[in-house]
Amino acid sequence: MNRFTVLRCGFVKRLGPRMGVQGLATLLDSHPRIYRDTKFRKMRLVIDGCNLLYLMYFKSGLDQNHGGEYAAFEDLIERFVKALRDCGIMPYVVLDGGSDHTDKKLETVTLRAESRIKKAHQAAVDGSNEHILPQLAKIVFRQTLARLEVPVAQCFAEADQQIAALANEWQCPVLSNDSDFYIFNLSSGLLPISHFKWEEVESGSQSYIPCKTYHANSFCIALEIEPQLLPTFAALAGNDYVKLKRMESPIDWAQFDPSEKPSHLKGLLCWLKGFNEPQEALEAAMRLMRGVSMERKAEVLQSLSLGKDEYQVPPSSLTKFFIHGMPPLFPAVEKVPGLVPDWMRLPLTQARLTGDVLDVLQLQRMSLSLPVAHRDMPSSNLTSRPLRQVMYGLLLGGGKPIQVEERDRDGLQLKLIPVEPAFRGVAQRLVLSSLDKVELSERLQVLLEALQVTESSLRNLPPQLRLPVAVTCFWLQRAEPPPDERLLKALLLGLSIGDSLRHRAALQDGNQPKLNLNVAHAFNQWQACLKDSIHLNQLLGFPLPEPQVARLYAGTLVHNIVHRMRTGGRLRALLKSDHSSVKQYHAMLSVVHQFHTQRAPSPPETLKKVVAPRHLRQPLEDLTPILQQLFLQDEEEEKEVSSIVRAQEDLCFDELLLVKTRYRTKERNNRCNKPELSRKEECRGLDII
């Protein structure tokens, strides 16, 4: 089976952020003549970005439980885009933005979040794949598409209608597995991702991707239903907006299916054959609801009508953006007109600003990530809450008695937690309506104050590493329990080695160790801090360069490094790094140590007794604070202090790298006579860490 092939026995609808009509894909698979074999090439293609993101990650075989395999995910996206371009296909990716301001899908969203919490716990307990998307996967998806110059648009709310509208205007198909697109009347049809064999491109002068095309008319002909009744069918079957099954007196549609194995959907289709008009069918459905009051029936009828209307295709608001770069206007929000400043339209549509800000502005709500975690662990989002509070303060303005409702887990329960926006420092002087015009230095100061670091401490780092290192300093200060030195070093090694795919392979010598829940919790906290700092950096107009997340974290790699550090395993294959990577690692370690020391109380007596080498005492004024760091206070303290001294030597004296190189050349010549030295060297990772 192609590793990208999607199982379709009721599983497809659970993968992505939307479900659509449950069971519809399975029903259609029992009528294969509905689909038409297609050689797709040289055409525009409108892609349901959120659906593709989930399906690509979950069906790729990438690890889900160690926090994400972002470099491998980036590689997968690159190969997908290359396959399209090799066939002359022009992709246009459309993403969901904020939630609908009417809250008509709140029940559906809540039920999914509750289910995700339980699945995340199950994955933590037994290591199973429960389809929990890693926290930073969406950012990697967006960044990779931007780097590959794939046109991307983020809608202000859910994207379904705008995807259908753009595809109809351009007379091109939609790529998605969301069953809602089986209901839309798409002029050029739907290409289900489960039948889109992009890894099997037929090469040559007429390269194409083998796939299948679906048209709503074919469905109506095969199942003998009037085309105008398709939206009514979706509403009565129960989509994300209508939950008839949860009614006190649900309709048993299976009773109308005469087959030996009656089903809900087939029975509904058989019943609908007797109608021509949607309203007629809806009113007849109300008569089937026995024991329900007239008032309740009127409410249900209104909900069904709204659910049906979700499949009406409006004029496209994205055509001018994709062609001329003109973002659409904000839809009128009845509650508070003009709530979202006009300057936000472009960065939101470009997906350079997270759609979460719209939820905060319109609903005073934030739905938080739910990574793989044991129920007994506190939510990793608690660590990064101060960063979100600064963002809430910028969005909602100073001095207002407004709280943001954060939707997070507490054990296995979904909790709604009121959180106060933060108004302090430079941020309290800024106004959202003119935030884009504030001096860069002020916006940078807001970000640094939130992360509790100084600009001078980051100055000697490469621009791409300044935000991740600042986040690491914040994480060390806020994480509970405080991360130990091995976790920090594993994380910084991951940040400093660019080729994480090669290094991950070098460390794999059989089975992946069982997930360490404490290590996973620590790295979950770091990822939450990085994600929220990236979003705050976006809102502030990028006072620091946005780091390429795919280069920063490889879950199985950093977990493996920690495991080997704790068990004395070999790191030699990993640490055959060039001098620039080694120096970069040491630079980051030194910055983090200095930061942590400046905030620590007086050092323990064992560290006070440590004396620096004679040639380092006077030139290195910052050596003493580094030696006062409090990461380990056990029998390994002395070893850790020696490691820090070596790191400081390499950082401050570049010439020592050359001396070490000559020394190691001599060492290699003597290694055959000193096998014990070789074994020690392998265990400690060539002294790099």
XYZ file of C-alpha atoms in Angstrom, residues 309-558:
250
model
C -27.123 26.737 3.498
C -23.481 26.013 4.380
C -23.191 24.305 0.985
C -24.186 27.376 -1.021
C -21.173 28.637 -2.970
C -20.634 32.410 -2.572
C -18.602 34.664 -4.883
C -14.880 34.149 -4.339
C -13.114 36.626 -2.067
C -9.646 35.184 -2.775
C -9.288 35.640 -6.532
C -7.967 39.199 -6.255
C -5.580 38.153 -3.513
C -4.007 35.330 -5.519
C -3.769 37.408 -8.707
C -3.142 40.948 -7.428
C -2.199 40.471 -3.759
C -5.314 42.315 -2.553
C -6.649 40.820 0.703
C -10.429 40.475 1.106
C -12.434 42.756 3.368
C -13.345 41.574 6.833
C -16.906 40.257 7.032
C -19.145 42.448 9.150
C -19.262 41.193 12.715
C -22.645 42.191 14.095
C -21.491 42.208 17.697
C -18.638 44.744 17.405
C -18.135 46.419 14.003
C -14.553 47.375 13.209
C -13.205 45.041 15.875
C -10.265 43.871 13.735
C -7.912 46.647 12.506
C -7.627 47.015 8.763
C -3.841 46.563 8.774
C -4.311 42.954 9.866
C -6.054 41.928 6.639
C -2.900 41.357 4.598
C -0.766 39.433 7.143
C -3.782 37.313 8.086
C -4.519 36.432 4.465
C -0.839 35.722 3.839
C -0.849 33.381 6.883
C 1.949 35.497 8.364
C -0.312 36.098 11.362
C -2.071 33.238 13.136
C -5.850 33.069 12.812
C -5.996 32.582 16.604
C -5.902 36.370 16.997
C -9.371 36.517 15.419
C -10.739 34.175 18.085
C -9.286 36.416 20.784
C -10.681 39.582 19.211
C -14.131 38.278 18.259
C -14.825 35.628 20.902
C -12.313 36.363 23.675
C -11.354 32.693 23.386
C -8.230 30.666 22.670
C -8.172 26.926 21.952
C -4.775 25.569 22.971
C -2.697 22.687 21.623
C -3.189 19.284 23.224
C 0.042 17.308 22.682
C 0.700 13.706 23.687
C 0.841 13.795 27.489
C -0.091 11.697 30.510
C -3.203 12.781 32.372
C -1.231 13.178 35.622
C 1.039 15.789 34.038
C -0.102 19.429 34.153
C -0.851 21.038 30.823
C 2.317 22.151 29.037
C 0.478 25.349 28.085
C 0.752 26.633 31.660
C 4.439 27.346 31.081
C 3.836 29.648 28.115
C 0.746 31.419 29.503
C 2.641 34.667 30.301
C 3.513 34.978 26.597
C -0.128 34.607 25.605
C -1.160 37.116 28.244
C 1.078 39.726 26.609
C -0.528 38.931 23.255
C -4.013 39.240 24.778
C -3.062 42.610 26.208
C -1.905 43.879 22.811
C -5.062 42.595 21.119
C -7.660 43.738 23.632
C -6.157 47.041 24.768
C -5.047 48.290 28.128
C -7.213 48.865 31.147
C -10.292 46.961 29.980
C -11.825 44.372 32.341
C -11.762 41.641 29.690
C -10.704 38.043 30.195
C -9.789 35.485 27.567
C -11.260 32.012 27.964
C -8.516 29.459 27.353
C -9.686 25.960 26.394
C -7.107 23.630 27.889
C -6.951 20.265 29.594
C -6.905 19.526 33.307
C -6.181 15.826 33.695
C -8.542 14.225 31.195
C -11.067 17.059 31.339
C -11.443 20.016 28.985
C -11.494 23.151 31.104
C -12.470 26.716 30.263
C -9.975 28.871 32.133
C -10.399 32.662 32.409
C -7.047 34.393 31.843
C -6.282 38.062 32.418
C -4.450 39.958 29.651
C -1.109 41.414 30.740
C -0.521 45.177 30.536
C 3.021 46.033 31.557
C 6.228 47.607 30.342
C 6.375 48.994 26.815
C 3.341 46.936 25.763
C 0.894 48.948 27.871
C 1.646 52.069 25.793
C 0.796 50.427 22.455
C -2.570 50.466 20.672
C -3.617 47.646 18.354
C -5.018 49.943 15.659
C -1.553 51.482 15.121
C 0.653 48.588 16.225
C 2.034 48.182 12.711
C 3.406 51.738 12.811
C 5.283 51.433 16.118
C 9.086 51.703 15.924
C 10.852 48.370 15.497
C 12.937 48.963 18.622
C 9.787 49.302 20.748
C 8.199 46.201 19.289
C 11.418 44.282 19.923
C 11.415 45.486 23.510
C 7.875 44.154 24.010
C 8.980 40.716 22.809
C 12.149 40.677 24.903
C 10.278 41.846 28.011
C 7.773 39.022 27.513
C 10.610 36.487 27.207
C 12.516 38.157 30.059
C 15.799 38.406 28.154
C 17.946 41.327 27.010
C 18.959 42.273 23.493
C 22.632 42.291 24.463
C 22.506 38.659 25.617
C 21.398 37.551 22.150
C 23.644 39.835 20.117
C 26.404 37.314 19.352
C 23.992 34.637 18.108
C 22.993 34.130 14.458
C 19.668 35.936 13.763
C 17.785 32.670 13.163
C 18.728 31.375 16.619
C 17.927 34.464 18.693
C 14.253 33.695 19.218
C 14.771 29.955 19.933
C 17.535 30.703 22.454
C 15.438 33.431 24.116
C 12.587 30.909 24.327
C 14.966 28.372 25.875
C 15.964 30.877 28.552
C 12.276 31.564 29.267
C 11.558 27.830 29.370
C 14.324 27.190 31.902
C 12.879 29.898 34.105
C 9.225 28.808 33.871
C 9.145 25.050 33.244
C 7.888 22.751 35.998
C 9.711 20.724 37.072
C 12.903 22.639 36.161
C 14.655 20.882 33.235
C 17.976 19.251 34.081
C 21.230 19.844 32.218
C 20.858 16.830 29.950
C 17.522 18.061 28.630
C 19.013 21.465 27.926
C 22.037 20.047 26.140
C 19.974 17.628 24.062
C 17.741 20.506 23.020
C 20.677 22.769 22.097
C 22.368 19.965 20.163
C 19.155 19.616 18.175
C 19.176 23.347 17.473
C 22.797 23.389 16.343
C 22.958 20.408 13.979
C 21.202 21.216 10.724
C 21.016 17.737 9.181
C 18.661 16.194 11.721
C 17.502 13.469 9.323
C 21.030 12.086 8.998
C 21.726 12.375 12.701
C 18.459 10.703 13.601
C 19.418 7.751 11.405
C 22.868 7.634 13.015
C 21.326 7.218 16.451
C 18.861 4.515 15.499
C 20.326 1.153 16.450
C 17.129 -0.806 16.779
C 13.992 -0.049 18.725
C 13.125 3.468 19.862
C 13.244 3.631 23.674
C 9.889 3.771 25.414
C 8.573 7.296 25.752
C 9.897 8.940 28.907
C 6.913 10.915 30.166
C 8.999 13.425 32.134
C 11.231 14.159 29.140
C 8.174 14.446 26.880
C 6.544 16.873 29.330
C 9.647 19.078 29.422
C 9.918 19.268 25.633
C 6.160 19.802 25.299
C 6.600 22.876 27.481
C 9.452 24.132 25.293
C 7.398 23.698 22.132
C 4.451 25.536 23.688
C 6.788 28.415 24.554
C 8.234 28.469 21.039
C 4.809 28.377 19.408
C 3.420 31.218 21.518
C 6.568 33.309 21.069
C 6.338 32.853 17.287
C 2.724 34.040 17.365
C 3.639 37.040 19.530
C 6.550 37.819 17.194
C 4.121 37.710 14.248
C 1.695 40.110 15.910
C 4.568 42.514 16.579
C 5.620 42.468 12.925
C 8.694 40.197 13.283
C 11.089 42.250 15.438
C 13.144 39.033 15.503
C 13.520 36.812 12.420
C 11.078 33.904 12.465
C 13.125 30.708 12.882
C 12.687 27.825 10.465
C 11.025 25.356 12.824
C 11.911 22.289 10.726
C 15.582 22.959 11.577
C 15.003 23.287 15.315
C 13.419 20.157 16.712
C 13.392 16.462 15.833
C 11.460 14.573 18.479
C 13.002 11.109 18.326
C 16.483 12.632 17.980
C 16.398 14.757 21.140
